[in-house]
CSV table of C-alpha atoms in Angstrom, one decimal:
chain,number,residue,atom,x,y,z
A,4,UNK,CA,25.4,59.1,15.7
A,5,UNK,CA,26.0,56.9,12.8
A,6,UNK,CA,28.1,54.8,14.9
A,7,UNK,CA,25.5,54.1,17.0
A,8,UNK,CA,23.4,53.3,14.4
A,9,UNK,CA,25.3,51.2,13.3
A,10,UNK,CA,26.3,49.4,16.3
A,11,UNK,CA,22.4,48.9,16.9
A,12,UNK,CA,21.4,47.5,13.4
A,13,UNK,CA,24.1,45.2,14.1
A,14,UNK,CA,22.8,44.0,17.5
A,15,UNK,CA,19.6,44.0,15.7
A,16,UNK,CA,20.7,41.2,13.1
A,17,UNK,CA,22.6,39.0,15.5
A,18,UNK,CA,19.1,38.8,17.2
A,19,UNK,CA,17.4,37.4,14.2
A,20,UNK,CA,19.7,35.1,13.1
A,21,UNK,CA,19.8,33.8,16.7
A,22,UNK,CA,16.1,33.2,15.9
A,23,UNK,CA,16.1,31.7,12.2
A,24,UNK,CA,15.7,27.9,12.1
A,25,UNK,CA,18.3,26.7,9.9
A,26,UNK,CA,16.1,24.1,7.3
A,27,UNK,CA,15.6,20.9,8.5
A,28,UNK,CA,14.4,17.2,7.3
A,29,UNK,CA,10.8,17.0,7.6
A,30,UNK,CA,9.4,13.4,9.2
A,31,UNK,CA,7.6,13.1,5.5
A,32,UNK,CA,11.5,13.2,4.0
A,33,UNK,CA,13.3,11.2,6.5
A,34,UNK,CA,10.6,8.1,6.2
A,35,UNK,CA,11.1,8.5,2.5
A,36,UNK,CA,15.0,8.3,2.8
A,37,UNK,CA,14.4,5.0,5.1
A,38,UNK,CA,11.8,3.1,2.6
A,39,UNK,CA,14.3,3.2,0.2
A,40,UNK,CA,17.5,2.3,2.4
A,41,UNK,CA,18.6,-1.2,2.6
A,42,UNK,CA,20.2,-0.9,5.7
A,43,UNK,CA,16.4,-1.8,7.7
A,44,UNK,CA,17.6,-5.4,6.2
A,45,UNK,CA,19.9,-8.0,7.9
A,46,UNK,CA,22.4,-8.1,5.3
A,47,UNK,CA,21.6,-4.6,3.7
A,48,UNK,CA,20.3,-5.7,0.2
A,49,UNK,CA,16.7,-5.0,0.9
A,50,UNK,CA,14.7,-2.3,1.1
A,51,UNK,CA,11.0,-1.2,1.6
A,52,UNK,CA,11.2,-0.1,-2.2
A,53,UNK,CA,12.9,-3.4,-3.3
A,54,UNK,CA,8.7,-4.8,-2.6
A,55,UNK,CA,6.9,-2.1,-3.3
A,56,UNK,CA,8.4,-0.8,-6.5
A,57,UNK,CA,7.0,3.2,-7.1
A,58,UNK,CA,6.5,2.3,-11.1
A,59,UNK,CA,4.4,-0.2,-10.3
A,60,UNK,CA,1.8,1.3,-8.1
A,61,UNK,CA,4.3,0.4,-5.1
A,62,UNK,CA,3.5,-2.9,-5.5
A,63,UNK,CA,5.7,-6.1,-7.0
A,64,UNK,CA,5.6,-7.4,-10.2
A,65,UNK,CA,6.2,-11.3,-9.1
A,66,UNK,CA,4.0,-13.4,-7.3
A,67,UNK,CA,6.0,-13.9,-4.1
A,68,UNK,CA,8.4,-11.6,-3.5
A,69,UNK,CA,12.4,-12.6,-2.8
A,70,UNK,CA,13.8,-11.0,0.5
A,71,UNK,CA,17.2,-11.4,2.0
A,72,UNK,CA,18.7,-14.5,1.0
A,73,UNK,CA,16.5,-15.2,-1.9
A,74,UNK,CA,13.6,-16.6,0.4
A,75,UNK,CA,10.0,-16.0,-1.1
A,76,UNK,CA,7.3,-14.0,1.2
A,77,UNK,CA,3.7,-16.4,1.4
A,78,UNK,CA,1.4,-13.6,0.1
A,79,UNK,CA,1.7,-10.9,-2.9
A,80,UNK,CA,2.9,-7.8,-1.9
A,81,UNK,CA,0.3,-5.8,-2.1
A,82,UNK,CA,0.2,-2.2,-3.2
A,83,UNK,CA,0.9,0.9,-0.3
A,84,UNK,CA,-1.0,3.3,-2.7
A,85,UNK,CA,-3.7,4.8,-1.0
A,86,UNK,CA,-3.6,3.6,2.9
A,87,UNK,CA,-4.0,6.4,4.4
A,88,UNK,CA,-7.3,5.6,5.2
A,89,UNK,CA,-7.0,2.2,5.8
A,90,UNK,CA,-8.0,1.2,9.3
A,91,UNK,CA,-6.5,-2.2,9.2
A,92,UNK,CA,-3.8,-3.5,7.1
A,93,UNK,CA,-2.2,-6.5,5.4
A,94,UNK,CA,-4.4,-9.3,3.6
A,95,UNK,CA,-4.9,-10.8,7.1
A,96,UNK,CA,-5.7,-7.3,8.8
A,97,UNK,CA,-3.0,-7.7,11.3
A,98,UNK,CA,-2.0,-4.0,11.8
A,99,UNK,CA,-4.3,-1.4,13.5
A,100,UNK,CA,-2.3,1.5,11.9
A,101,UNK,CA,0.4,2.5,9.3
A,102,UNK,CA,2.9,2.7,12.5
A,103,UNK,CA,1.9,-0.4,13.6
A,104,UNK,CA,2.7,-2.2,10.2
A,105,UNK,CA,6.3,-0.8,9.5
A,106,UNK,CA,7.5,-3.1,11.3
A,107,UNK,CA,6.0,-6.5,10.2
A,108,UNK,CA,8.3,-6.6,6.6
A,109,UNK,CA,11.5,-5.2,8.7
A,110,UNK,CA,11.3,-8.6,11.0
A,111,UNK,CA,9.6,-11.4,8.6
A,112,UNK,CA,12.3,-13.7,8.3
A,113,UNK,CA,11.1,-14.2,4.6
A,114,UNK,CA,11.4,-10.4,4.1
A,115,UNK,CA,14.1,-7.9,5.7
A,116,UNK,CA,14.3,-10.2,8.8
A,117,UNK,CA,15.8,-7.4,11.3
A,118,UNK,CA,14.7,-7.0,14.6
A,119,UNK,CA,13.3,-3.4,15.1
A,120,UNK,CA,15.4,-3.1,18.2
A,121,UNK,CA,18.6,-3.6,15.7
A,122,UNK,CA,17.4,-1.5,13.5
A,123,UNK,CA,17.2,1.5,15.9
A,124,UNK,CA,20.6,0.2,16.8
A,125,UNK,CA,22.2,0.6,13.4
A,126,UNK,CA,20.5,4.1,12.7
A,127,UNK,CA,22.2,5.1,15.9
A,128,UNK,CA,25.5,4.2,15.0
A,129,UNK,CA,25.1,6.7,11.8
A,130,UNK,CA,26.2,9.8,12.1
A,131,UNK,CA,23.9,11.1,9.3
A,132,UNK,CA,20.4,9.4,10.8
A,133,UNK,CA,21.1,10.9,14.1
A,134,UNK,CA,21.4,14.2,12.5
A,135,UNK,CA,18.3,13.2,10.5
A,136,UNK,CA,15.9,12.3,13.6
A,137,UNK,CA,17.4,15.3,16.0
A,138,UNK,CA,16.3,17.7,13.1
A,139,UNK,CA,12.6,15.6,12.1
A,140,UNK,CA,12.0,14.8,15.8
A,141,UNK,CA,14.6,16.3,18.3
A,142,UNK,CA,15.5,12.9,19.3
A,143,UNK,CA,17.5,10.0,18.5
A,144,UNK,CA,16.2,7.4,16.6
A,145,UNK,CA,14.1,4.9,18.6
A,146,UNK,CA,11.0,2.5,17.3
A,147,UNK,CA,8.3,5.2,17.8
A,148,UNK,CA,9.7,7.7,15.7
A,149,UNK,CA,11.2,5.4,13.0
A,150,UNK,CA,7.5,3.6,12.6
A,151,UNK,CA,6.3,7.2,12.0
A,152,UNK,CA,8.7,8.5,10.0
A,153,UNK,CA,7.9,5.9,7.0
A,154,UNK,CA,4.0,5.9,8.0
A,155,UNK,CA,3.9,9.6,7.2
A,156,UNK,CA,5.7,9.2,4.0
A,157,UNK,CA,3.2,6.1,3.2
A,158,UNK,CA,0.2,8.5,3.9
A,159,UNK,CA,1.4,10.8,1.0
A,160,UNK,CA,1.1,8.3,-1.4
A,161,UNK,CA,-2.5,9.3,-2.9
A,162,UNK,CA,-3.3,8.1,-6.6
A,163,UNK,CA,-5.3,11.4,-7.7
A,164,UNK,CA,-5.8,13.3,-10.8
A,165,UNK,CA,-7.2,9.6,-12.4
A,166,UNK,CA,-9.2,9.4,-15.8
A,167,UNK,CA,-11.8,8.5,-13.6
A,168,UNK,CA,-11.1,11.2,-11.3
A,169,UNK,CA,-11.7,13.5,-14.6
A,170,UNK,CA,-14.4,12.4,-15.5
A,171,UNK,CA,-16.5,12.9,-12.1
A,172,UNK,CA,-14.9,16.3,-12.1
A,173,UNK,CA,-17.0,16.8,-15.2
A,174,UNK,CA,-15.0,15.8,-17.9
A,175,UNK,CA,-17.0,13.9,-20.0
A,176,UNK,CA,-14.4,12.7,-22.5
A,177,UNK,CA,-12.2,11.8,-19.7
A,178,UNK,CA,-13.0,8.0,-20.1
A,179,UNK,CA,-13.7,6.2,-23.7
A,180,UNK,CA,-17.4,5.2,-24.1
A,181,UNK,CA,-16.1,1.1,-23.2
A,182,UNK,CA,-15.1,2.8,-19.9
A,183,UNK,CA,-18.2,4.2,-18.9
A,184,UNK,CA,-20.3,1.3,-19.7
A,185,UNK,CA,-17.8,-0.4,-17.4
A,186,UNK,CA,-18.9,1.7,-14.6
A,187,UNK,CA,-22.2,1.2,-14.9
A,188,UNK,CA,-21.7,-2.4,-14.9
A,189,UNK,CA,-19.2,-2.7,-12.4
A,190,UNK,CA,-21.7,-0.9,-9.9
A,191,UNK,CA,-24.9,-2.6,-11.2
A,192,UNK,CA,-26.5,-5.9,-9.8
A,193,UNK,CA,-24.9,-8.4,-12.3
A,194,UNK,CA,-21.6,-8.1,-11.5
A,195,UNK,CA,-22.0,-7.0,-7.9
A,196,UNK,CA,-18.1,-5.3,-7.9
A,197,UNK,CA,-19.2,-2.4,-6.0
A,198,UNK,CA,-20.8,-5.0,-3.1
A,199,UNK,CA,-17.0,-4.9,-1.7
A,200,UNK,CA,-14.9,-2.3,-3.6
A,201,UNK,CA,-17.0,0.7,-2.4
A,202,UNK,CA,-15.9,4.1,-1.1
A,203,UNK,CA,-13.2,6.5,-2.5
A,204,UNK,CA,-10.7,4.2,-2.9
A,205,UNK,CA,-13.0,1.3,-3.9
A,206,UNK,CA,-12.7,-0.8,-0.6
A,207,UNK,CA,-15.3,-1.2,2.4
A,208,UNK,CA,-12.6,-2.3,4.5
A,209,UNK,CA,-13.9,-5.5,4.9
A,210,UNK,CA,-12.8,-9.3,5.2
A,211,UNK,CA,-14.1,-11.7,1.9
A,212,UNK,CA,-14.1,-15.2,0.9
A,213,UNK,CA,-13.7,-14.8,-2.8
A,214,UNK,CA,-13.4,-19.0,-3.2
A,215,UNK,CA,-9.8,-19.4,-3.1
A,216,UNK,CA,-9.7,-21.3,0.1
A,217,UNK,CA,-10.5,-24.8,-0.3
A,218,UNK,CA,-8.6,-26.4,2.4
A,219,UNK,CA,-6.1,-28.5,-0.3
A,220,UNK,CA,-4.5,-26.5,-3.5
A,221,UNK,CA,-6.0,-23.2,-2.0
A,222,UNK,CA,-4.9,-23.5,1.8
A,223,UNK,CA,-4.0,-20.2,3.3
A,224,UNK,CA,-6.8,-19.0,5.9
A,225,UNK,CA,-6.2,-15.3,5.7
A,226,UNK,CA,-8.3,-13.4,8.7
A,227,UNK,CA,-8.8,-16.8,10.2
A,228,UNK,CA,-5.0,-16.9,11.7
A,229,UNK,CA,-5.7,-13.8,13.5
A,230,UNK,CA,-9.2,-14.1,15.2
A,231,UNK,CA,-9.5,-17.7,15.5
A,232,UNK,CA,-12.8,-17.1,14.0
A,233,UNK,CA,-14.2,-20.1,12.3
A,234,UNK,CA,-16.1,-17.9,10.4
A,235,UNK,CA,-12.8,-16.2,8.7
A,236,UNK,CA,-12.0,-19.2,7.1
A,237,UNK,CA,-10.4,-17.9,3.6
A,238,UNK,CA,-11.3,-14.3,4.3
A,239,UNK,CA,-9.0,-11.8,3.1
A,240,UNK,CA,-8.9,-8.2,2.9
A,241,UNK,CA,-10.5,-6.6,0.3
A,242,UNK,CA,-7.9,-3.9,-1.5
A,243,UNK,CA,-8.6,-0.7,-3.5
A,244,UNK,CA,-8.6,-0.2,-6.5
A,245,UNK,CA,-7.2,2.8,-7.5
A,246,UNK,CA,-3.9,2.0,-9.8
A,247,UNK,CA,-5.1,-1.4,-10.2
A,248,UNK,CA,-3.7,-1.5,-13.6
A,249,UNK,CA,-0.2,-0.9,-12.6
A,250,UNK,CA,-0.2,-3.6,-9.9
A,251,UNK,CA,-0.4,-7.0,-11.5
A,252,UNK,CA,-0.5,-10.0,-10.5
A,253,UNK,CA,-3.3,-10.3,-8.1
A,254,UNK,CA,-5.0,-11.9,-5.6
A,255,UNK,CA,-3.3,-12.3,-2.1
A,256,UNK,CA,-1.2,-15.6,-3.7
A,257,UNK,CA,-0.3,-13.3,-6.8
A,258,UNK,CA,-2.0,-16.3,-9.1
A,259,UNK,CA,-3.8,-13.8,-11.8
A,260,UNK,CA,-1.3,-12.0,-14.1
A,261,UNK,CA,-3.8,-9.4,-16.1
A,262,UNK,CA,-7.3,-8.1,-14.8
A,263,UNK,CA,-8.8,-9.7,-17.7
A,264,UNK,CA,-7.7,-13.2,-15.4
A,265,UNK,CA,-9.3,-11.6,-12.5
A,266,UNK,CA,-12.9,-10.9,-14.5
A,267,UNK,CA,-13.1,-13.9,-15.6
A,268,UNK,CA,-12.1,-15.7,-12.1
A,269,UNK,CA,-15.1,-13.7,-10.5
A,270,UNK,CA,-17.7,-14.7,-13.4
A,271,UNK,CA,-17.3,-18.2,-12.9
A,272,UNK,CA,-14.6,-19.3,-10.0
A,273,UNK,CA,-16.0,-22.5,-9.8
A,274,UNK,CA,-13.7,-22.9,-13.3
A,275,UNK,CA,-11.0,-22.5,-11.0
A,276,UNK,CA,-11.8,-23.9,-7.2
A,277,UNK,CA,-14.2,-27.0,-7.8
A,278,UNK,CA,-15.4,-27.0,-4.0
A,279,UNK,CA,-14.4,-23.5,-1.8
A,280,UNK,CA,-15.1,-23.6,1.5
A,281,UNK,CA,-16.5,-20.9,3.4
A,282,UNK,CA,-17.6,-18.9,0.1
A,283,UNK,CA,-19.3,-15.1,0.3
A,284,UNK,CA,-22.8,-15.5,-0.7
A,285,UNK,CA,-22.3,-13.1,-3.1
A,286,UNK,CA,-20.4,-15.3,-5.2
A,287,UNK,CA,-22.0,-18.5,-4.8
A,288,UNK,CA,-23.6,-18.1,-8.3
A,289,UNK,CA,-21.9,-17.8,-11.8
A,290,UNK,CA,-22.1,-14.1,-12.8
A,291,UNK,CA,-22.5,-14.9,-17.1
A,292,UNK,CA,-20.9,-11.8,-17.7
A,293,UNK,CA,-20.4,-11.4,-21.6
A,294,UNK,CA,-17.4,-10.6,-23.7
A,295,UNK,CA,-18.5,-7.0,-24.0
A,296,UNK,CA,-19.2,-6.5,-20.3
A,297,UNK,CA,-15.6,-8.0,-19.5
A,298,UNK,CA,-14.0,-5.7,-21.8
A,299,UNK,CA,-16.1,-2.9,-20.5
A,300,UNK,CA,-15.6,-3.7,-16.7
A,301,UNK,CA,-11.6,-3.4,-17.5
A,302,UNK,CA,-11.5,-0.5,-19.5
A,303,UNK,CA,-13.2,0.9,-16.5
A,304,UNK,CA,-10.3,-0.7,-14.2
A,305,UNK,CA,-7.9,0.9,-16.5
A,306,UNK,CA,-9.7,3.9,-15.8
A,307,UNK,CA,-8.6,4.1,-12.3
A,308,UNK,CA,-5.2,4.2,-12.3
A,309,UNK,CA,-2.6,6.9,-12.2
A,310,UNK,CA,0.3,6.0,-15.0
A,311,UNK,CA,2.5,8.4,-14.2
A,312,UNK,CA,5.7,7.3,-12.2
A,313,UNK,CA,5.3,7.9,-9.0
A,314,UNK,CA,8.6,8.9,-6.6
């Protein structure tokens, strides 16, 4: 009797095991394990991370970045913080989705400049990403799933758990008093901030003309390459905010190295762009913002961003 016993609590356990799903790379792992490997570059000394750098709000910290062979991108890499909700990317809004922008920096010859359909190649011919995409997507590794493996990693990367964050969650002493009159200012009718950088993540979404088109020094005509739209002249996308302080320099040419730069561009641009063509009407007039208000409206910046390292 104990023999059969035995014998059927051994049958018993084969069963199981032949049921357990050994652990596996989840899509969210394997996209992470991509944005940081060079080998999505044509010589393999680039990599998603080598543009947008985790300690700096996955931004860059140069003005133009340097891709293979030292050549220099035409716009600032902007921040990947935060896209998840993003319905269309890049300053130009050329992408309909996360997916549909992965592969945009793998081909740009000024970038990675690697056709997707070598990529794929090259993670086929490893042993170790065809283990990675059977276990992720019980397949081998082909454009679709590679575009969503590093989109779903890109969609975890939330700034949360902000100063400001705090202190709509109640806590008052979250934010220094400079802060908070920043707030009220930055949403308020002088300053007009919250006219574009609205929502959660402090961006409408929507296509501006801050003045720095003017058709000589400031020549790049943003949306207007991708609609044809006369009327998109020098419009560019407006970004969030949320770790703004970690992402310097700004502006889609990367000309502004602190925020303070940026405040003072927006009260008074003309000081910059003597005649910009195509201008929002929102900014057609000098704000006068005082010293006080521009040192209030940063601390308030500061406010929004997340300094802990993000990996």
């Amino acid at each position: 009797m104990r023999y059969r016993i035995s014998i059927f609590i051994f049958i018993l356990s084969l069963f199981a095991f032949s049921f357990t799903k050994p652990e596996t790379i989840s899509k969210i792992d394997l996209g992470k394990k991509l944005f940081f490997d060079t080998i999505l570059s044509e010589n393999y000394t680039k990599s998603c991370a080598s543009c947008h750098i985790p300690e700096y709000g996955f931004a860059d910290t140069v003005a133009f970045s340097v891709g293979v062979h030292h050549r220099k991108g035409k716009r600032n890499a902007p921040s990947i913080n935060d896209l998840a909700d993003r319905p269309l990317l890049f300053y130009d809004g050329r992408a309909t989705s996360l997916e549909n922008q992965v592969h945009f920096p793998i081909e740009d010859i000024n970038e990675m400049n690697l056709p997707i359909h070598e990529a794929v190649k090259r993670l086929n011919k490893s042993k170790a990403y065809q283990k990675l995409f059977m276990e992720a997507f019980g397949e081998a590794p082909n454009r679709k799933n590679l575009e969503i493996a590093i989109a779903e990693f890109e969609r975890t990367l939330q700034t949360i758990n902000t100063p400001f964050d705090k202190f709509m969650n109640d806590d008052s002493t979250a934010i220094n008093a400079s802060a908070q009159r920043g707030r009220e200012i930055f949403m308020g009718t002088k300053a007009k901030c919250f006219d574009c950088h609205f929502s959660p993540d402090f961006t409408g979404d929507e296509f501006k003309n801050i003045g720095l088109y003017d058709g000589k020094k400031y020549n790049d005509v943003g949306r207007f390459a991708i609609t044809k739209n006369k009327h998109d002249i020098g419009k560019f996308k407006v970004p969030g905010l949320r770790n703004v302080a970690n992402t310097a320099p700004y502006m889609h040419n990367g000309m502004f190295k602190t925020l303070r730069e940026v405040i003072d561009y927006y009260d008074n641009l003309y000081a910059v762009v003597k005649q910009p063509i195509n201008l929002d009407s929102t900014l057609e007039k000098p704000l006068l913002l005082t010293e006080q208000e521009k040192i209030d409206i940063e601390s308030f910046l500061q406010s929004l961003s997340n300094i802990k390292k993000q990996h």
